[in-house]
Amino acid sequence: MLDDATARTAVTAAADRLFYARGVQSVGMDAVRAEAGVSLKRIYALYPSKEDLVVAVLAGRTQQWADGLDRWAAEADTPREQVLAVFDFLDAWFREDGFRGCAFINSFGELGATSPRVAEAVREHKESFRRYVEELVQEAGLPDAVALQVVLLAEGAQTTAAITRDADVARQARAAAEALIDAAVPA
Amino acid sequence: MLDDATARTAVTAAADRLFYARGVQSVGMDAVRAEAGVSLKRIYALYPSKEDLVVAVLAGRTQQWADGLDRWAAEADTPREQVLAVFDFLDAWFREDGFRGCAFINSFGELGATSPRVAEAVREHKESFRRYVEELVQEAGLPDAVALQVVLLAEGAQTTAAITRDADVARQARAAAEALIDAAVPA
DNA sequence: GCACACGGAGAACGACCGTTCTCCGACGGT
DNA sequence: ACCGTCGGAGAACGGTCGTTCTCCGTGTGC
């Protein structure tokens, strides 16, 4: 018997795998039950509706994303390198097996128009990413405008890597960010 | 009675409106029939399956996109401005009522994992956009690497504008592209 | 005027999905 | 040993969807 906490993580982890691989709407709750090994009754006790489960999955991804960014930034030596570490993080991610683009962008495209809660979760995630980059940019003594430029390159790299299946875009996005940073500091 | 050609465009135009506004999977074929004013029997005579209709809609969007880019590029005075016209085109688009992001990215997130034909249509579109920018960049005498940078900024601008509902990102993406172009030409 | 092919409206069909319910076996307290 | 409770397995329910079929009115060729 699983306590609620472990059942919760089993369900969200299973749902995350399935939703990310196939899209939310093409995964039935029964598939989540089979993947998680948790009965439907239990799942509905923990998450009253599929939408709740989707939101929980996205919340988990936001957490993982923040942790991953922190880990890569921590390995950078200089504040400038910390900003650029965003792209090293992306590079490693793009090369993972089963990379299928940004789960938030995918969910937004699929459900943003019909589920305000999902749309809001996506907005919050992107907002928190932007704030995170802003902090790094400020610590590096760069103008605020650089933060949004880095964000745009990172978002563009994610969708482009997903669609073209070319992981090298991370490196090229990094090079673009380097050029923008260099252009932003007074020579 | 409509001839096949007009019925085709009525159906694809209606499907385009509905799919773009609500997502593909949440629009039933019956809603397409109502919006287009074309009977189900006729629709299935023109497009043997919903997937065929989706692919046709995406093909139409690829055409519209190319036309729009051409129109904006034609108004630019210099080759450099032609490259940057991409972002003016995006700016105008982001400000349109009902803007919901890039239909290709949305469709890819929703169906890319389950429909190879949709995934392929999206890839072809993004590929043709990249080639188009490459041409502009070459005509402006800029290094090839600038083309992908412009593409990444444009893609990032589209997803960011859709999610944050902030049309101003087009201007900031343009500014970033200007900086990258300036950095790419030997001073 | 009539047979006939055609297209539209919408019912029908089979499949699936989110959610709930039923049934039954297992386990803990006395 | 017995009773009550809990949770799991899976059937059931109501709804929707993609696709096909049926029926009927219309218009055309003779």
XYZ file of C-alpha atoms (C1' of nucleotides) in Angstrom:
434
model
C 0.000 0.000 0.000
C 1.271 3.446 -0.935
C 0.799 6.490 1.219
C -0.696 9.527 -0.432
C 2.600 11.289 -1.046
C 4.243 8.419 -2.916
C 1.066 7.695 -4.853
C 0.943 11.353 -5.848
C 4.457 11.366 -7.214
C 3.927 8.015 -8.955
C 0.854 9.399 -10.684
C 2.355 12.729 -11.687
C 5.565 11.074 -12.886
C 3.625 8.573 -14.979
C 1.317 11.247 -16.362
C 4.296 13.445 -17.140
C 5.991 10.704 -19.158
C 2.839 9.900 -21.107
C 1.615 13.461 -21.653
C 5.042 14.597 -22.768
C 5.526 11.719 -25.156
C 2.085 11.651 -26.741
C 0.299 14.864 -25.846
C -2.320 15.296 -23.151
C -5.469 14.603 -25.105
C -4.255 11.382 -26.636
C -3.500 9.843 -23.256
C -6.497 8.408 -21.447
C -6.755 8.253 -17.697
C -6.652 4.489 -17.994
C -3.198 4.700 -19.545
C -2.081 6.842 -16.620
C -3.460 4.222 -14.230
C -1.562 1.452 -16.016
C 1.707 3.427 -16.137
C 1.496 4.580 -12.526
C 0.182 1.331 -11.066
C -2.363 3.322 -9.074
C -6.071 2.605 -9.328
C -8.405 5.052 -11.005
C -10.262 5.498 -7.755
C -7.093 6.542 -6.029
C -6.062 8.863 -8.833
C -9.408 10.648 -8.672
C -9.096 10.895 -4.915
C -5.750 12.660 -5.351
C -6.661 14.706 -8.444
C -10.381 15.399 -8.859
C -10.124 15.817 -12.612
C -7.711 15.292 -15.469
C -7.214 19.026 -15.654
C -5.997 19.024 -12.058
C -3.537 16.309 -12.964
C -2.270 18.274 -15.949
C -1.755 21.346 -13.791
C 0.086 19.252 -11.198
C 2.328 17.793 -13.896
C 3.171 21.267 -15.148
C 3.908 22.442 -11.626
C 6.330 19.550 -11.249
C 8.032 20.475 -14.504
C 8.410 24.065 -13.372
C 10.219 22.802 -10.301
C 12.472 20.468 -12.286
C 13.250 23.241 -14.733
C 14.273 25.633 -11.953
C 16.453 22.961 -10.367
C 18.141 22.158 -13.661
C 18.885 25.798 -14.362
C 20.330 26.236 -10.888
C 22.542 23.224 -11.304
C 24.005 24.467 -14.581
C 24.395 28.032 -13.359
C 26.235 26.782 -10.290
C 28.945 25.287 -12.451
C 29.650 28.559 -14.215
C 32.648 30.579 -13.072
C 31.625 34.131 -13.916
C 28.283 35.956 -13.850
C 28.504 36.243 -17.630
C 28.973 32.490 -17.901
C 26.023 31.965 -15.589
C 23.781 33.725 -18.067
C 25.174 31.615 -20.891
C 24.765 28.450 -18.816
C 21.090 28.616 -19.765
C 22.097 27.437 -23.222
C 24.350 24.701 -21.921
C 21.387 23.466 -19.929
C 19.293 23.508 -23.104
C 22.026 21.763 -25.049
C 22.121 18.860 -22.622
C 18.332 18.677 -22.589
C 17.987 18.692 -26.375
C 20.300 15.695 -26.524
C 18.258 13.607 -24.121
C 16.374 10.646 -25.518
C 12.747 11.436 -26.117
C 13.193 15.193 -26.190
C 9.967 16.550 -27.633
C 10.223 20.273 -27.087
C 9.036 22.386 -24.187
C 6.165 20.717 -22.376
C 4.691 24.106 -21.564
C 4.676 25.314 -25.142
C 3.212 21.997 -26.232
C 0.512 22.111 -23.578
C -0.248 25.704 -24.403
C -0.726 24.860 -28.040
C -2.925 21.938 -27.174
C -4.965 23.268 -24.265
C -4.244 26.957 -23.872
C -7.313 27.919 -25.837
C -9.705 25.713 -23.887
C -8.270 25.494 -20.380
C -7.614 28.758 -18.574
C -5.894 26.917 -15.756
C -3.394 25.310 -18.090
C -2.827 28.609 -19.868
C -2.172 30.254 -16.525
C 0.265 27.539 -15.435
C 2.205 28.018 -18.667
C 2.267 31.777 -18.232
C 3.533 31.445 -14.688
C 6.289 29.124 -15.770
C 7.500 31.390 -18.549
C 7.233 34.371 -16.260
C 9.375 32.682 -13.628
C 11.953 31.772 -16.243
C 12.123 35.377 -17.385
C 12.598 36.584 -13.802
C 15.328 34.033 -13.275
C 17.220 35.233 -16.342
C 16.703 38.828 -15.265
C 18.419 38.067 -11.979
C 21.382 36.474 -13.712
C 21.619 39.411 -16.087
C 21.549 41.919 -13.262
C 24.214 40.034 -11.331
C 26.348 40.168 -14.442
C 25.893 43.941 -14.547
C 24.204 43.801 -17.934
C 21.316 45.986 -19.090
C 17.852 44.580 -18.411
C 17.065 44.378 -22.115
C 19.556 41.544 -22.449
C 17.361 39.321 -20.291
C 14.459 39.307 -22.716
C 16.837 38.758 -25.603
C 18.224 35.694 -23.874
C 14.709 34.494 -23.174
C 13.700 34.911 -26.817
C 16.736 32.977 -27.988
C 16.047 30.233 -25.462
C 12.398 29.921 -26.471
C 13.287 29.959 -30.137
C 15.930 27.308 -29.562
C 13.422 25.046 -27.802
C 10.813 25.099 -30.529
C 13.385 24.914 -33.298
C 15.203 22.009 -31.691
C 11.937 20.166 -31.206
C 10.744 20.630 -34.762
C 13.997 20.220 -36.661
C 15.361 17.595 -34.249
C 18.679 19.414 -34.393
C 20.253 19.762 -30.977
C 22.979 22.048 -32.299
C 20.690 25.065 -32.203
C 21.534 25.369 -28.510
C 25.130 26.108 -29.387
C 24.104 28.648 -31.998
C 21.683 30.306 -29.622
C 24.530 30.512 -27.137
C 26.742 32.174 -29.722
C 23.999 34.688 -30.461
C 23.614 35.411 -26.762
C 27.355 35.955 -26.450
C 27.260 38.455 -29.277
C 24.324 40.282 -27.732
C 26.035 40.429 -24.361
C 29.216 41.741 -25.929
C 27.229 44.340 -27.828
C 25.497 45.406 -24.616
C 28.645 46.156 -22.645
C 30.251 49.479 -23.577
C 33.452 48.770 -25.450
C -24.344 24.660 -55.411
C -20.642 25.273 -55.021
C -18.032 23.935 -57.357
C -15.254 21.910 -55.808
C -12.708 24.720 -55.711
C -14.890 27.165 -53.785
C -16.110 24.434 -51.465
C -12.492 23.498 -50.784
C -11.514 27.023 -49.843
C -14.673 27.471 -47.764
C -13.875 24.321 -45.823
C -10.194 25.041 -45.287
C -10.901 28.643 -44.316
C -13.537 27.570 -41.810
C -11.360 24.807 -40.422
C -8.449 27.209 -40.171
C -10.461 29.685 -38.124
C -11.780 27.012 -35.774
C -8.574 25.013 -35.393
C -6.536 28.126 -34.755
C -8.956 29.526 -32.209
C -9.666 26.339 -30.241
C -7.078 23.767 -31.224
C -7.581 20.884 -33.625
C -8.789 18.188 -31.286
C -11.442 20.280 -29.635
C -13.117 21.109 -32.937
C -15.401 18.401 -34.277
C -16.019 17.872 -37.942
C -19.594 18.939 -37.333
C -18.403 22.355 -36.205
C -16.396 22.649 -39.413
C -19.500 21.751 -41.383
C -21.524 24.432 -39.605
C -18.846 27.095 -40.022
C -18.187 26.298 -43.664
C -21.787 25.702 -44.677
C -20.696 22.575 -46.521
C -22.236 19.214 -45.805
C -20.250 16.477 -44.094
C -20.631 14.287 -47.139
C -19.063 16.953 -49.296
C -16.256 17.614 -46.842
C -15.351 13.937 -46.775
C -15.451 13.849 -50.560
C -12.902 16.675 -50.636
C -10.797 15.557 -47.665
C -10.953 11.832 -46.910
C -10.077 12.313 -43.241
C -9.691 15.006 -40.644
C -5.946 14.586 -40.830
C -6.065 15.459 -44.531
C -7.993 18.584 -43.669
C -5.462 19.585 -41.021
C -2.618 19.128 -43.476
C -4.485 21.201 -46.056
C -5.056 23.959 -43.516
C -1.373 24.013 -42.650
C -0.439 24.132 -46.330
C -2.696 27.167 -46.712
C -1.032 28.850 -43.763
C 2.396 28.221 -45.220
C 1.270 30.029 -48.352
C -0.227 32.951 -46.429
C 2.911 33.219 -44.328
C 5.143 33.379 -47.392
C 2.925 36.013 -48.979
C 2.908 38.116 -45.827
C 6.679 37.982 -45.525
C 7.063 38.975 -49.143
C 4.734 41.906 -48.742
C 6.630 43.274 -45.742
C 10.015 42.663 -47.291
C 8.928 44.481 -50.433
C 8.366 47.670 -48.452
C 11.885 47.685 -47.055
C 14.422 49.951 -48.685
C 17.700 48.176 -48.057
C 18.662 44.497 -47.899
C 19.384 44.970 -44.208
C 15.909 46.375 -43.671
C 14.453 43.446 -45.580
C 15.886 41.061 -43.037
C 14.491 43.164 -40.240
C 11.119 43.366 -41.972
C 10.503 39.858 -40.640
C 9.977 41.426 -37.235
C 7.715 44.163 -38.542
C 5.603 41.451 -40.077
C 5.500 39.678 -36.729
C 4.670 42.920 -34.948
C 1.633 43.532 -37.115
C 0.540 39.914 -36.718
C 0.895 39.909 -32.931
C -1.426 42.903 -32.786
C -4.198 41.240 -34.756
C -7.341 40.267 -32.919
C -7.406 36.628 -32.008
C -3.658 36.120 -32.284
C -2.947 32.811 -30.616
C 0.642 32.086 -31.515
C 2.074 30.183 -34.430
C -0.410 27.654 -35.780
C 2.431 25.326 -36.712
C 3.967 25.311 -33.274
C 0.535 24.816 -31.754
C -0.287 21.954 -34.095
C 3.091 20.403 -33.505
C 2.545 20.470 -29.765
C -0.894 18.994 -30.134
C -0.418 16.437 -32.898
C 3.273 16.204 -33.683
C 3.686 13.160 -31.492
C 0.768 11.235 -32.970
C 0.517 12.382 -36.577
C 3.647 12.033 -38.719
C 1.972 13.918 -41.536
C 1.268 16.934 -39.357
C 4.791 16.806 -37.947
C 6.163 16.741 -41.461
C 4.019 19.683 -42.582
C 5.292 21.707 -39.632
C 8.885 20.799 -40.384
C 8.485 21.786 -44.002
C 7.030 25.134 -43.031
C 9.800 25.967 -40.607
C 12.349 24.775 -43.098
C 10.975 27.042 -45.798
C 10.985 29.979 -43.401
C 14.624 29.335 -42.600
C 15.514 29.188 -46.289
C 13.666 32.421 -46.899
C 15.599 34.214 -44.168
C 18.827 32.720 -45.473
C 18.149 34.299 -48.852
C 17.497 37.690 -47.328
C 20.630 37.396 -45.238
C 22.742 36.466 -48.245
C 21.365 39.334 -50.284
C 22.325 41.645 -47.441
C 25.853 40.286 -47.609
C 25.704 38.965 -44.065
C 27.240 35.730 -42.801
C 24.984 32.689 -42.972
C 24.995 32.284 -39.194
C 22.886 35.421 -38.903
C 20.001 33.666 -40.617
C 19.553 31.067 -37.899
C 19.897 33.748 -35.253
C 17.088 35.712 -36.860
C 15.010 32.547 -37.066
C 15.573 31.770 -33.384
C 14.551 35.289 -32.396
C 11.465 35.093 -34.594
C 10.404 31.728 -33.166
C 11.036 32.894 -29.632
C 9.054 36.038 -30.280
C 6.086 34.054 -31.554
C 5.806 31.736 -28.564
C 6.543 34.498 -26.094
C 4.000 36.847 -27.639
C 1.380 34.107 -27.601
C 1.938 33.125 -23.991
C 2.506 36.540 -22.434
C 0.045 38.308 -24.761
C 2.614 41.067 -25.115
C 2.955 42.224 -28.719
C 5.959 44.381 -27.890
C 8.308 41.419 -27.973
C 8.412 41.847 -31.748
C 10.092 45.201 -31.334
C 12.570 43.813 -28.849
C 13.328 40.869 -31.080
C 13.940 43.357 -33.867
C 16.347 45.297 -31.693
C 18.203 42.088 -30.865
C 18.414 41.227 -34.548
C 19.796 44.672 -35.310
C 22.487 44.204 -32.701
C 23.376 40.788 -34.062
C 23.574 42.119 -37.600
C 25.781 45.003 -36.509
C 27.999 42.598 -34.622
C 28.273 40.404 -37.701
C 29.558 43.097 -40.065
C 33.210 43.942 -39.573
C 33.463 47.385 -38.057
C -44.428 14.012 -67.102
C -41.057 10.832 -65.517
C -37.031 8.213 -64.157
C -32.838 8.993 -62.256
C -28.617 10.672 -60.397
C -27.049 13.956 -57.115
C -26.355 16.435 -52.889
C -27.957 17.939 -48.288
C -29.588 17.046 -43.584
C -28.964 14.560 -40.065
C -29.372 9.928 -37.935
C -26.577 6.022 -37.033
C -22.474 3.495 -35.763
C -18.487 2.114 -33.427
C -14.930 3.611 -30.753
C -13.031 6.066 -27.023
C -12.802 8.986 -22.913
C -13.549 11.135 -18.327
C -15.738 9.961 -14.405
C -18.398 7.096 -11.204
C -20.110 2.862 -9.358
C -20.224 -1.992 -8.055
C -18.379 -5.824 -6.346
C -15.126 -8.404 -3.860
C -11.051 -9.646 -1.344
C -7.839 -8.284 2.369
C -6.819 -6.586 6.660
C -7.255 -4.734 11.545
C -9.722 -4.410 16.073
C -12.134 -6.984 19.475
C -13.348 -16.085 14.403
C -16.167 -12.059 13.013
C -17.424 -7.673 11.444
C -16.572 -3.412 9.310
C -13.752 -0.678 6.504
C -10.754 0.217 2.915
C -8.825 -0.049 -1.595
C -8.315 -2.349 -6.133
C -10.094 -4.134 -10.513
C -12.825 -3.284 -13.837
C -17.628 -2.676 -15.504
C -20.810 0.914 -16.387
C -22.477 5.474 -17.815
C -23.024 9.506 -20.423
C -21.045 12.116 -23.772
C -18.339 13.151 -27.872
C -16.072 12.286 -32.086
C -14.749 10.667 -36.774
C -16.878 8.495 -40.305
C -20.634 6.352 -42.921
C -25.336 5.587 -44.195
C -30.189 6.502 -45.025
C -33.644 9.089 -46.623
C -35.629 12.609 -49.167
C -36.148 16.673 -52.108
C -34.465 18.773 -56.310
C -33.240 19.400 -60.867
C -32.012 17.520 -65.394
C -32.414 14.743 -69.772
C -35.608 12.615 -72.512
